[in-house]
mmCIF file of C-alpha atoms and ligand atoms in Angstrom:
data_model
loop_
_atom_site.group_PDB
_atom_site.id
_atom_site.type_symbol
_atom_site.label_atom_id
_atom_site.label_comp_id
_atom_site.label_asym_id
_atom_site.label_seq_id
_atom_site.Cartn_x
_atom_site.Cartn_y
_atom_site.Cartn_z
ATOM 1 C CA MET I 1 -0.776 -0.191 -0.203
ATOM 2 C CA LYS I 2 0.899 3.689 -0.570
ATOM 3 C CA LYS I 3 2.658 5.228 1.761
ATOM 4 C CA LEU I 4 2.523 9.351 3.016
ATOM 5 C CA TYR I 5 3.056 11.862 5.210
ATOM 6 C CA ILE I 6 0.489 14.386 6.245
ATOM 7 C CA VAL I 7 2.094 17.690 7.708
ATOM 8 C CA MET I 8 -0.688 20.297 9.837
ATOM 9 C CA VAL I 9 0.807 24.098 10.210
ATOM 10 C CA GLY I 10 -1.048 26.840 11.684
ATOM 11 C CA LEU I 11 -1.170 28.559 14.551
ATOM 12 C CA PRO I 12 -2.321 27.323 17.583
ATOM 13 C CA ALA I 13 -6.474 27.079 18.383
ATOM 14 C CA ARG I 14 -6.943 26.070 14.221
ATOM 15 C CA GLY I 15 -8.126 23.478 14.455
ATOM 16 C CA LYS I 16 -5.285 21.373 13.549
ATOM 17 C CA THR I 17 -5.540 18.263 16.109
ATOM 18 C CA THR I 18 -9.495 18.040 15.189
ATOM 19 C CA ILE I 19 -8.736 17.841 11.384
ATOM 20 C CA ALA I 20 -5.306 15.404 12.232
ATOM 21 C CA ALA I 21 -8.175 13.173 14.344
ATOM 22 C CA LYS I 22 -10.207 12.920 11.317
ATOM 23 C CA LEU I 23 -8.158 12.055 9.264
ATOM 24 C CA ARG I 24 -6.800 9.152 11.091
ATOM 25 C CA GLN I 25 -10.135 7.727 11.936
ATOM 26 C CA SER I 26 -11.383 7.939 8.611
ATOM 27 C CA LEU I 27 -8.695 6.531 6.891
ATOM 28 C CA SER I 28 -8.172 3.145 9.557
ATOM 29 C CA ARG I 29 -11.590 2.818 8.837
ATOM 30 C CA ASP I 30 -10.425 1.582 5.623
ATOM 31 C CA SER I 31 -7.827 -0.451 6.672
ATOM 32 C CA ILE I 32 -5.267 2.313 5.851
ATOM 33 C CA ARG I 33 -2.865 2.858 9.155
ATOM 34 C CA THR I 34 -2.637 5.834 10.699
ATOM 35 C CA ARG I 35 -0.309 7.388 13.495
ATOM 36 C CA ILE I 36 -0.572 11.254 15.325
ATOM 37 C CA PHE I 37 2.119 12.455 15.983
ATOM 38 C CA ASN I 38 1.302 15.310 17.595
ATOM 39 C CA ASN I 39 4.230 17.208 19.286
ATOM 40 C CA GLY I 40 1.997 18.990 21.876
ATOM 41 C CA ASP I 41 1.852 15.554 23.809
ATOM 42 C CA LEU I 42 4.616 14.163 23.373
ATOM 43 C CA ARG I 43 6.413 17.436 25.104
ATOM 44 C CA ARG I 44 3.427 16.992 27.933
ATOM 45 C CA LYS I 45 4.807 14.027 28.633
ATOM 46 C CA MET I 46 8.589 13.981 27.978
ATOM 47 C CA ILE I 47 9.085 17.840 29.982
ATOM 48 C CA PRO I 48 7.851 16.735 33.618
ATOM 49 C CA GLU I 49 8.260 21.143 34.512
ATOM 50 C CA ASN I 50 4.943 22.644 33.484
ATOM 51 C CA THR I 51 5.908 23.838 29.877
ATOM 52 C CA SER I 52 2.495 26.251 29.309
ATOM 53 C CA TYR I 53 3.977 29.541 30.323
ATOM 54 C CA SER I 54 3.931 31.105 27.219
ATOM 55 C CA GLY I 55 7.822 32.557 27.864
ATOM 56 C CA PHE I 56 8.345 29.062 26.402
ATOM 57 C CA PHE I 57 7.529 29.836 23.396
ATOM 58 C CA ASP I 58 9.002 32.693 22.403
ATOM 59 C CA PRO I 59 11.276 32.389 20.053
ATOM 60 C CA MET I 60 14.489 34.346 21.921
ATOM 61 C CA ASN I 61 14.424 31.919 24.767
ATOM 62 C CA LYS I 62 17.008 29.635 23.793
ATOM 63 C CA GLU I 63 16.264 26.244 26.026
ATOM 64 C CA GLY I 64 12.544 26.341 24.858
ATOM 65 C CA VAL I 65 13.524 27.117 20.587
ATOM 66 C CA ALA I 66 16.302 23.946 21.649
ATOM 67 C CA LEU I 67 13.303 22.009 22.933
ATOM 68 C CA ARG I 68 10.962 21.906 20.942
ATOM 69 C CA LYS I 69 13.156 21.692 18.397
ATOM 70 C CA LYS I 70 14.475 18.549 19.775
ATOM 71 C CA ILE I 71 10.592 17.365 20.335
ATOM 72 C CA GLY I 72 9.721 18.206 16.438
ATOM 73 C CA LEU I 73 12.840 16.389 15.905
ATOM 74 C CA ILE I 74 12.290 12.850 17.509
ATOM 75 C CA ASN I 75 8.655 13.346 16.295
ATOM 76 C CA THR I 76 9.883 14.102 12.155
ATOM 77 C CA GLU I 77 11.464 10.679 13.428
ATOM 78 C CA ARG I 78 8.550 8.256 14.598
ATOM 79 C CA ALA I 79 6.854 9.541 11.831
ATOM 80 C CA ARG I 80 9.608 8.237 9.048
ATOM 81 C CA LYS I 81 10.090 5.191 11.357
ATOM 82 C CA TYR I 82 6.311 4.223 10.867
ATOM 83 C CA LEU I 83 6.124 4.490 7.343
ATOM 84 C CA GLN I 84 9.417 2.416 6.904
ATOM 85 C CA GLY I 85 7.363 -0.078 8.666
ATOM 86 C CA ALA I 86 4.062 -0.971 8.353
ATOM 87 C CA GLY I 87 2.230 2.396 8.685
ATOM 88 C CA ASN I 88 0.829 4.289 5.195
ATOM 89 C CA VAL I 89 0.119 7.316 6.525
ATOM 90 C CA ALA I 90 1.720 9.960 8.942
ATOM 91 C CA ILE I 91 0.416 12.698 10.137
ATOM 92 C CA LEU I 92 2.629 15.686 11.884
ATOM 93 C CA ASP I 93 0.714 17.875 13.942
ATOM 94 C CA ALA I 94 2.300 20.682 15.174
ATOM 95 C CA THR I 95 2.222 24.404 14.723
ATOM 96 C CA HIS I 96 5.350 24.209 12.345
ATOM 97 C CA ALA I 97 4.621 27.799 11.636
ATOM 98 C CA SER I 98 8.388 28.647 10.170
ATOM 99 C CA ALA I 99 9.609 27.997 6.612
ATOM 100 C CA ALA I 100 13.010 26.796 7.882
ATOM 101 C CA ARG I 101 11.271 24.144 10.363
ATOM 102 C CA ARG I 102 9.499 22.645 7.620
ATOM 103 C CA LYS I 103 12.380 23.183 5.044
ATOM 104 C CA GLN I 104 13.846 20.720 7.747
ATOM 105 C CA ILE I 105 11.371 18.055 7.464
ATOM 106 C CA ARG I 106 11.220 17.966 4.214
ATOM 107 C CA SER I 107 14.755 16.941 3.448
ATOM 108 C CA MET I 108 13.932 14.154 6.671
ATOM 109 C CA LEU I 109 10.632 13.231 5.130
ATOM 110 C CA SER I 110 11.694 11.865 1.593
ATOM 111 C CA ASP I 111 11.357 9.218 1.240
ATOM 112 C CA HIS I 112 7.257 9.309 0.584
ATOM 113 C CA PRO I 113 4.947 11.867 -0.945
ATOM 114 C CA LEU I 114 4.176 14.822 1.810
ATOM 115 C CA LEU I 115 1.429 17.245 2.327
ATOM 116 C CA PHE I 116 0.813 19.950 3.700
ATOM 117 C CA LEU I 117 -2.132 20.820 5.468
ATOM 118 C CA GLU I 118 -1.874 23.953 6.672
ATOM 119 C CA CYS I 119 -5.397 25.281 8.629
ATOM 120 C CA PHE I 120 -7.024 28.811 8.894
ATOM 121 C CA ASN I 121 -10.109 30.101 11.048
ATOM 122 C CA GLN I 122 -10.061 33.587 11.087
ATOM 123 C CA ASP I 123 -13.699 34.341 13.409
ATOM 124 C CA GLN I 124 -12.533 35.821 15.957
ATOM 125 C CA GLU I 125 -16.008 34.871 18.095
ATOM 126 C CA ILE I 126 -15.400 30.697 17.816
ATOM 127 C CA LEU I 127 -11.237 31.241 17.585
ATOM 128 C CA GLU I 128 -11.800 33.637 21.555
ATOM 129 C CA ALA I 129 -14.685 30.422 22.567
ATOM 130 C CA SER I 130 -11.376 27.637 21.089
ATOM 131 C CA ILE I 131 -9.046 28.972 22.926
ATOM 132 C CA LEU I 132 -11.859 28.700 26.365
ATOM 133 C CA ARG I 133 -11.768 25.192 25.390
ATOM 134 C CA LYS I 134 -7.647 24.335 25.434
ATOM 135 C CA ILE I 135 -6.871 25.593 28.564
ATOM 136 C CA ASP I 136 -9.196 23.425 30.002
ATOM 137 C CA LEU I 137 -5.988 21.465 29.878
ATOM 138 C CA PRO I 138 -4.016 20.954 32.880
ATOM 139 C CA GLU I 139 -1.379 22.450 32.002
ATOM 140 C CA PHE I 140 -3.253 25.568 32.535
ATOM 141 C CA GLY I 141 -4.504 24.394 36.184
ATOM 142 C CA HIS I 142 -2.927 26.046 38.184
ATOM 143 C CA LEU I 143 -3.597 29.546 36.521
ATOM 144 C CA ASN I 144 -6.628 31.545 36.834
ATOM 145 C CA GLN I 145 -8.857 32.057 33.588
ATOM 146 C CA ASP I 146 -8.094 35.253 32.993
ATOM 147 C CA GLU I 147 -3.772 34.247 33.673
ATOM 148 C CA ALA I 148 -4.485 31.142 31.306
ATOM 149 C CA ILE I 149 -6.505 33.235 28.454
ATOM 150 C CA ASP I 150 -3.719 35.377 28.555
ATOM 151 C CA SER I 151 -0.913 33.134 28.885
ATOM 152 C CA PHE I 152 -2.500 31.661 25.848
ATOM 153 C CA LYS I 153 -2.507 34.842 23.868
ATOM 154 C CA GLN I 154 0.530 35.392 24.167
ATOM 155 C CA ARG I 155 1.990 31.584 23.456
ATOM 156 C CA ILE I 156 0.067 32.682 20.379
ATOM 157 C CA ALA I 157 1.664 35.853 20.083
ATOM 158 C CA TYR I 158 5.009 34.079 20.376
ATOM 159 C CA TYR I 159 3.701 32.193 16.935
ATOM 160 C CA GLU I 160 2.502 34.390 14.986
ATOM 161 C CA SER I 161 5.818 36.455 14.847
ATOM 162 C CA ILE I 162 8.235 33.690 13.760
ATOM 163 C CA TYR I 163 4.512 32.200 11.500
ATOM 164 C CA SER I 164 4.785 32.125 7.096
ATOM 165 C CA PRO I 165 2.138 30.449 5.143
ATOM 166 C CA LEU I 166 3.046 28.572 2.911
ATOM 167 C CA SER I 167 4.090 29.802 -0.282
ATOM 168 C CA GLY I 168 6.097 27.249 -3.360
ATOM 169 C CA GLU I 169 6.418 24.217 -0.437
ATOM 170 C CA GLY I 170 5.834 21.432 -2.482
ATOM 171 C CA ASN I 171 1.958 20.172 -2.519
ATOM 172 C CA PHE I 172 0.133 21.404 -0.079
ATOM 173 C CA ILE I 173 -3.896 22.338 0.986
ATOM 174 C CA LYS I 174 -4.646 24.866 2.523
ATOM 175 C CA LEU I 175 -8.152 24.854 4.746
ATOM 176 C CA ASP I 176 -10.609 26.841 6.513
ATOM 177 C CA SER I 177 -11.479 24.581 8.443
ATOM 178 C CA LEU I 178 -13.830 26.182 10.455
ATOM 179 C CA ASN I 179 -16.130 26.281 6.903
ATOM 180 C CA ASN I 180 -14.719 23.104 5.012
ATOM 181 C CA LYS I 181 -13.631 24.856 2.419
ATOM 182 C CA ILE I 182 -10.323 24.315 0.393
ATOM 183 C CA ILE I 183 -8.600 27.823 -0.248
ATOM 184 C CA GLU I 184 -5.178 26.668 -2.400
ATOM 185 C CA GLU I 185 -4.137 23.216 -3.149
ATOM 186 C CA GLU I 186 -1.044 23.037 -5.219
ATOM 187 C CA ILE I 187 -0.238 19.594 -5.745
ATOM 188 C CA PHE I 188 2.761 18.475 -7.965
ATOM 189 C CA ASP I 189 3.019 15.111 -6.935
ATOM 190 C CA ASP I 190 1.351 11.906 -7.090
ATOM 191 C CA VAL I 191 -0.179 12.021 -2.951
ATOM 192 C CA PRO I 192 -1.855 8.663 -2.267
ATOM 193 C CA TYR I 193 -4.846 9.012 -0.614
ATOM 194 C CA LEU I 194 -5.851 12.996 -2.147
ATOM 195 C CA ASP I 195 -9.243 12.008 -3.629
ATOM 196 C CA GLN I 196 -10.417 10.442 0.275
ATOM 197 C CA ILE I 197 -8.064 13.213 2.231
ATOM 198 C CA ARG I 198 -10.270 15.781 0.276
ATOM 199 C CA ASP I 199 -13.762 14.318 0.581
ATOM 200 C CA LEU I 200 -13.517 13.721 3.893
ATOM 201 C CA LEU I 201 -11.674 17.744 4.053
ATOM 202 C CA LEU I 202 -15.396 18.706 2.859
ATOM 203 C CA THR I 203 -17.513 16.510 4.808
ATOM 204 C CA ASP I 204 -19.107 17.383 8.465
ATOM 205 C CA MET I 205 -18.817 14.875 10.809
ATOM 206 C CA VAL I 206 -20.068 13.517 14.014
ATOM 207 C CA ARG I 207 -19.824 11.103 15.515
ATOM 208 C CA ASN I 208 -22.357 10.148 18.292
ATOM 209 C CA LEU I 209 -24.602 13.733 18.763
ATOM 210 C CA PHE I 210 -26.838 13.825 20.610
ATOM 211 C CA LEU I 211 -29.821 16.223 20.569
ATOM 212 C CA ILE I 212 -32.468 16.961 22.462
ATOM 213 C CA ARG I 213 -35.605 19.044 22.882
ATOM 214 C CA HIS I 214 -35.815 21.298 25.665
ATOM 215 C CA GLY I 215 -39.006 19.350 27.926
ATOM 216 C CA GLU I 216 -42.744 21.188 28.136
ATOM 217 C CA THR I 217 -43.004 24.228 28.534
ATOM 218 C CA HIS I 218 -45.809 26.787 30.336
ATOM 219 C CA PHE I 219 -45.832 27.896 26.880
ATOM 220 C CA ASN I 220 -46.709 24.052 25.272
ATOM 221 C CA LEU I 221 -49.359 23.129 27.094
ATOM 222 C CA GLU I 222 -50.744 26.824 26.250
ATOM 223 C CA ASN I 223 -50.029 25.952 22.563
ATOM 224 C CA ARG I 224 -47.615 29.393 22.518
ATOM 225 C CA ILE I 225 -45.267 30.217 20.531
ATOM 226 C CA GLY I 226 -41.855 31.954 21.167
ATOM 227 C CA GLY I 227 -41.420 33.502 24.013
ATOM 228 C CA ASP I 228 -39.349 32.059 26.985
ATOM 229 C CA SER I 229 -41.770 30.564 29.329
ATOM 230 C CA VAL I 230 -39.681 27.819 31.678
ATOM 231 C CA LEU I 231 -40.822 24.530 32.539
ATOM 232 C CA THR I 232 -43.229 22.820 34.046
ATOM 233 C CA GLU I 233 -43.130 20.722 36.702
ATOM 234 C CA ASN I 234 -44.146 17.550 33.829
ATOM 235 C CA GLY I 235 -40.180 18.817 32.181
ATOM 236 C CA LEU I 236 -38.161 19.182 35.059
ATOM 237 C CA ALA I 237 -39.230 15.349 35.406
ATOM 238 C CA GLN I 238 -38.330 15.076 31.687
ATOM 239 C CA ALA I 239 -35.135 17.247 31.729
ATOM 240 C CA ASP I 240 -34.737 14.759 34.768
ATOM 241 C CA LYS I 241 -34.911 11.501 33.077
ATOM 242 C CA LEU I 242 -32.564 12.779 30.612
ATOM 243 C CA ALA I 243 -30.357 13.840 32.796
ATOM 244 C CA SER I 244 -30.575 9.188 34.307
ATOM 245 C CA TYR I 245 -30.338 8.473 30.615
ATOM 246 C CA PHE I 246 -27.064 10.038 30.057
ATOM 247 C CA ARG I 247 -25.461 9.366 33.612
ATOM 248 C CA GLY I 248 -22.731 6.401 32.005
ATOM 249 C CA LYS I 249 -22.300 8.439 28.923
ATOM 250 C CA SER I 250 -19.502 10.532 28.595
ATOM 251 C CA ILE I 251 -20.548 14.293 28.211
ATOM 252 C CA PRO I 252 -18.396 17.076 28.856
ATOM 253 C CA LEU I 253 -20.165 20.236 26.841
ATOM 254 C CA ILE I 254 -24.132 20.465 25.977
ATOM 255 C CA PHE I 255 -25.348 23.497 24.206
ATOM 256 C CA THR I 256 -28.380 25.129 23.721
ATOM 257 C CA SER I 257 -29.882 28.317 22.968
ATOM 258 C CA GLU I 258 -29.851 31.058 25.241
ATOM 259 C CA LYS I 259 -33.257 30.654 25.922
ATOM 260 C CA LYS I 260 -34.855 29.537 29.738
ATOM 261 C CA ARG I 261 -35.706 25.737 28.989
ATOM 262 C CA THR I 262 -33.497 24.433 27.433
ATOM 263 C CA ILE I 263 -30.710 25.686 29.572
ATOM 264 C CA GLN I 264 -33.270 24.230 32.509
ATOM 265 C CA THR I 265 -32.896 20.744 30.495
ATOM 266 C CA ALA I 266 -29.156 20.620 29.664
ATOM 267 C CA ASP I 267 -29.023 21.538 33.969
ATOM 268 C CA PRO I 268 -29.485 18.244 35.427
ATOM 269 C CA ILE I 269 -28.581 16.431 32.366
ATOM 270 C CA CYS I 270 -25.051 18.173 33.718
ATOM 271 C CA ARG I 271 -25.094 17.906 37.180
ATOM 272 C CA MET I 272 -25.295 13.829 36.829
ATOM 273 C CA GLN I 273 -22.103 13.960 34.395
ATOM 274 C CA GLU I 274 -18.697 13.717 35.595
ATOM 275 C CA GLU I 275 -16.857 16.367 33.985
ATOM 276 C CA CYS I 276 -19.516 19.330 31.689
ATOM 277 C CA SER I 277 -20.314 22.525 30.791
ATOM 278 C CA ILE I 278 -22.985 24.027 28.937
ATOM 279 C CA ILE I 279 -22.315 26.357 26.370
ATOM 280 C CA PRO I 280 -25.837 28.608 25.189
ATOM 281 C CA LEU I 281 -25.787 29.432 21.570
ATOM 282 C CA SER I 282 -28.154 32.433 20.278
ATOM 283 C CA GLU I 283 -27.985 30.721 16.480
ATOM 284 C CA PHE I 284 -29.870 27.462 18.729
ATOM 285 C CA ASN I 285 -32.076 30.162 19.481
ATOM 286 C CA GLU I 286 -35.984 28.989 18.679
ATOM 287 C CA ILE I 287 -37.227 30.952 15.957
ATOM 288 C CA ASN I 288 -37.688 34.452 15.535
ATOM 289 C CA SER I 289 -42.455 34.912 15.330
ATOM 290 C CA GLY I 290 -40.884 38.622 15.441
ATOM 291 C CA ILE I 291 -45.124 40.465 15.524
ATOM 292 C CA CYS I 292 -46.501 36.337 16.842
ATOM 293 C CA GLU I 293 -44.062 35.815 20.052
ATOM 294 C CA CYS I 294 -46.314 34.140 22.879
ATOM 295 C CA MET I 295 -49.702 34.356 20.714
ATOM 296 C CA SER I 296 -50.667 30.686 20.457
ATOM 297 C CA TYR I 297 -51.944 29.099 16.725
ATOM 298 C CA GLU I 298 -55.490 30.061 17.609
ATOM 299 C CA GLU I 299 -55.057 33.030 18.123
ATOM 300 C CA ILE I 300 -53.189 33.487 15.402
ATOM 301 C CA LYS I 301 -55.470 32.379 12.795
ATOM 302 C CA LYS I 302 -58.571 34.246 14.505
ATOM 303 C CA GLY I 303 -56.623 38.034 14.185
ATOM 304 C CA MET I 304 -54.273 37.654 12.126
ATOM 305 C CA PRO I 305 -55.244 35.196 9.391
ATOM 306 C CA GLU I 306 -53.460 36.218 6.577
ATOM 307 C CA VAL I 307 -50.549 35.765 8.360
ATOM 308 C CA TYR I 308 -51.659 31.645 9.725
ATOM 309 C CA TYR I 309 -52.475 30.764 6.027
ATOM 310 C CA ALA I 310 -49.382 33.067 4.436
ATOM 311 C CA ARG I 311 -46.959 30.238 6.438
ATOM 312 C CA LYS I 312 -48.843 27.141 5.592
ATOM 313 C CA MET I 313 -48.981 27.758 1.234
ATOM 314 C CA ASP I 314 -45.315 27.913 2.232
ATOM 315 C CA LYS I 315 -43.782 27.255 5.507
ATOM 316 C CA TYR I 316 -39.955 27.548 4.671
ATOM 317 C CA ASN I 317 -39.653 30.295 3.298
ATOM 318 C CA TYR I 318 -42.622 32.692 4.948
ATOM 319 C CA ILE I 319 -41.324 34.899 7.168
ATOM 320 C CA TYR I 320 -43.188 35.916 9.877
ATOM 321 C CA PRO I 321 -43.348 40.354 9.614
ATOM 322 C CA ASP I 322 -40.484 41.127 11.691
ATOM 323 C CA GLY I 323 -39.091 38.121 12.603
ATOM 324 C CA GLU I 324 -37.842 34.997 10.771
ATOM 325 C CA GLY I 325 -38.975 31.782 8.487
ATOM 326 C CA TYR I 326 -36.293 28.633 8.613
ATOM 327 C CA ALA I 327 -34.982 29.529 5.404
ATOM 328 C CA SER I 328 -34.055 33.168 6.671
ATOM 329 C CA MET I 329 -32.843 31.081 9.910
ATOM 330 C CA GLU I 330 -30.467 28.076 8.050
ATOM 331 C CA LYS I 331 -27.359 30.872 8.166
ATOM 332 C CA ARG I 332 -27.321 30.946 12.125
ATOM 333 C CA ILE I 333 -28.622 27.393 12.282
ATOM 334 C CA GLU I 334 -25.584 26.670 10.213
ATOM 335 C CA ARG I 335 -22.677 28.750 12.399
ATOM 336 C CA GLY I 336 -24.060 27.096 15.619
ATOM 337 C CA ILE I 337 -23.854 23.848 14.477
ATOM 338 C CA LYS I 338 -19.822 24.737 13.074
ATOM 339 C CA LYS I 339 -19.711 26.469 16.604
ATOM 340 C CA ALA I 340 -20.290 23.071 18.314
ATOM 341 C CA LEU I 341 -18.128 20.514 15.398
ATOM 342 C CA TYR I 342 -15.126 23.590 16.017
ATOM 343 C CA LEU I 343 -14.952 23.678 20.494
ATOM 344 C CA SER I 344 -15.400 19.755 20.719
ATOM 345 C CA ARG I 345 -12.842 17.318 21.007
ATOM 346 C CA PRO I 346 -12.754 15.144 18.578
ATOM 347 C CA MET I 347 -14.019 11.750 19.678
ATOM 348 C CA ASP I 348 -16.774 13.086 21.654
ATOM 349 C CA ASN I 349 -19.518 12.875 22.491
ATOM 350 C CA ILE I 350 -21.290 16.889 21.678
ATOM 351 C CA MET I 351 -25.466 17.802 23.045
ATOM 352 C CA ILE I 352 -27.404 19.848 21.699
ATOM 353 C CA VAL I 353 -30.228 20.718 23.944
ATOM 354 C CA GLY I 354 -32.685 22.892 21.427
ATOM 355 C CA HIS I 355 -36.418 23.842 20.422
ATOM 356 C CA ARG I 356 -38.685 22.170 17.569
ATOM 357 C CA ALA I 357 -37.843 24.854 14.519
ATOM 358 C CA ALA I 358 -34.357 24.366 15.514
ATOM 359 C CA ASN I 359 -33.565 21.223 16.175
ATOM 360 C CA ARG I 360 -35.769 20.955 12.463
ATOM 361 C CA MET I 361 -33.183 22.825 10.611
ATOM 362 C CA ILE I 362 -30.243 21.110 12.606
ATOM 363 C CA LEU I 363 -30.883 17.843 11.662
ATOM 364 C CA SER I 364 -31.850 18.747 7.869
ATOM 365 C CA HIS I 365 -28.422 19.970 8.226
ATOM 366 C CA PHE I 366 -26.946 16.505 8.359
ATOM 367 C CA LEU I 367 -29.369 14.227 6.451
ATOM 368 C CA PHE I 368 -30.537 16.063 3.102
ATOM 369 C CA ARG I 369 -34.025 16.560 3.961
ATOM 370 C CA ARG I 370 -35.974 18.206 0.544
ATOM 371 C CA ARG I 371 -36.919 22.004 1.996
ATOM 372 C CA GLU I 372 -40.856 21.512 1.586
ATOM 373 C CA ASP I 373 -40.993 18.884 4.234
ATOM 374 C CA VAL I 374 -37.902 20.462 6.644
ATOM 375 C CA PRO I 375 -41.274 22.550 8.686
ATOM 376 C CA TYR I 376 -42.877 19.336 9.138
ATOM 377 C CA ILE I 377 -40.205 16.776 10.906
ATOM 378 C CA TYR I 378 -40.932 15.020 13.826
ATOM 379 C CA ILE I 379 -39.734 16.517 17.206
ATOM 380 C CA PRO I 380 -41.504 14.815 20.476
ATOM 381 C CA GLN I 381 -40.576 15.843 23.839
ATOM 382 C CA ASN I 382 -39.890 12.391 25.608
ATOM 383 C CA LYS I 383 -37.883 11.455 22.319
ATOM 384 C CA PHE I 384 -34.298 12.298 21.612
ATOM 385 C CA TYR I 385 -32.183 12.405 18.016
ATOM 386 C CA TYR I 386 -29.616 10.117 16.956
ATOM 387 C CA LEU I 387 -27.215 11.489 14.764
ATOM 388 C CA SER I 388 -24.623 10.061 13.577
ATOM 389 C CA ALA I 389 -22.634 10.983 10.514
ATOM 390 C CA THR I 390 -19.553 10.083 8.851
ATOM 391 C CA GLN I 391 -17.830 9.594 5.071
ATOM 392 C CA ASN I 392 -19.307 6.141 4.982
ATOM 393 C CA ARG I 393 -22.648 5.522 7.355
ATOM 394 C CA LYS I 394 -25.466 8.058 8.410
ATOM 395 C CA VAL I 395 -27.650 6.581 11.272
ATOM 396 C CA PHE I 396 -30.274 8.624 12.281
ATOM 397 C CA GLN I 397 -32.363 7.233 14.834
ATOM 398 C CA LEU I 398 -35.457 8.978 17.095
ATOM 399 C CA MET I 399 -34.770 7.383 20.936
ATOM 400 C CA PRO I 400 -37.671 7.104 23.601
ATOM 401 C CA TYR I 401 -36.201 8.315 26.934
ATOM 402 C CA CYS I 402 -38.951 6.956 29.080
HETATM 403 O O1 F6P N 1 -44.627 26.257 19.433
HETATM 404 C C1 F6P N 1 -43.107 25.172 20.547
HETATM 405 C C2 F6P N 1 -41.977 26.010 18.919
HETATM 406 O O2 F6P N 1 -41.431 26.041 19.261
HETATM 407 C C3 F6P N 1 -42.765 27.804 18.772
HETATM 408 O O3 F6P N 1 -41.479 28.543 19.628
HETATM 409 C C4 F6P N 1 -42.118 27.512 17.531
HETATM 410 O O4 F6P N 1 -42.672 28.792 16.849
HETATM 411 C C5 F6P N 1 -42.900 26.766 16.822
HETATM 412 O O5 F6P N 1 -42.998 25.410 17.936
HETATM 413 C C6 F6P N 1 -42.538 25.625 15.133
HETATM 414 O O6 F6P N 1 -43.102 25.246 14.750
HETATM 415 P P1 F6P N 1 -43.603 25.321 13.706
HETATM 416 O O7 F6P N 1 -42.871 25.783 12.600
HETATM 417 O O8 F6P N 1 -44.245 24.446 13.974
HETATM 418 O O9 F6P N 1 -44.569 26.299 14.252
#
């Protein structure tokens, strides 16, 4: 079988490790032996002292530079040995920020084709959120949150000072890692597995996604839409049942909307987990029904028949006056999904607690549905959707939890 080196390139928090894990997972599934050589992991293993302080990454810190160089060389050598043996694809996961470092790698790894994969993320808000996730690592445990953020940002600044984007360095793909888009590509050699790799980079994959609708609210009982109603006794009991159901599964992050009903539903689930955080995202808020907010369907039909019937005619495209429609929610929902995937670690289970219309849009992102059918997808409150969507397999199951 053919052999390939993939060398990740990019500043910290640009999604390199997630992409590397995604590649390994999918290639391995096709019996292509793939291993990741991660410099950060090796640094933490090799150096018992804490190396998370930003000064360690200062290009003027000779000792730090030497240590990081040594770690890079060890991993490069290990990757070479891996391909000399049974391995097919060796992925070097580190910033590889300077052209000099990359030149050295190219000269050391000349026995098989090499593909540079440079990751970009220009979205400041998601970058900030990603930094918050990074500082969860145990190596930042001795710092408070602000100190850890400053330290990580300083680390990025040090890398920025020596960073040069890829140019004229053989085979490369530049990837917008948030939006799964190839920005630029140049391929000179016969790069094995290239079609598969390209396809993978463009595919949104999720291993285990639990998509839950919030529990019953007072507004649900009155058939009222929108608003910020809280859960009923029954809704609270549903949340407790969900919590017991998920106790045995690890859910490190629960994404909710900003509405009380989703956070209230996520709360007991989170409390039953050993380690879990709730991340409310405005992108997962329920459809904004504008002038109809807090009204019941009956009140709309009676008081604003033109709204009621126009919506009935074309529910997907209809936009509530001063509000939204399914079609106009598409972009923000998509952004919420990107955020959730970007912030989750590659093998993590992902949970989203959302709303009826929002969840319909999330489901249709992963599973093709004709647009006109999306506003009618069944989103009950006593069951949740389990989704697994990878390059080769899509699973979509409605699961009862009580
Ligand atoms: O009734 C609950 C609710 O989530 C409302 O807030 C929302 O307007 C509605 O469902 C969306 O469903 P539909 O598009 O079928 O009216």
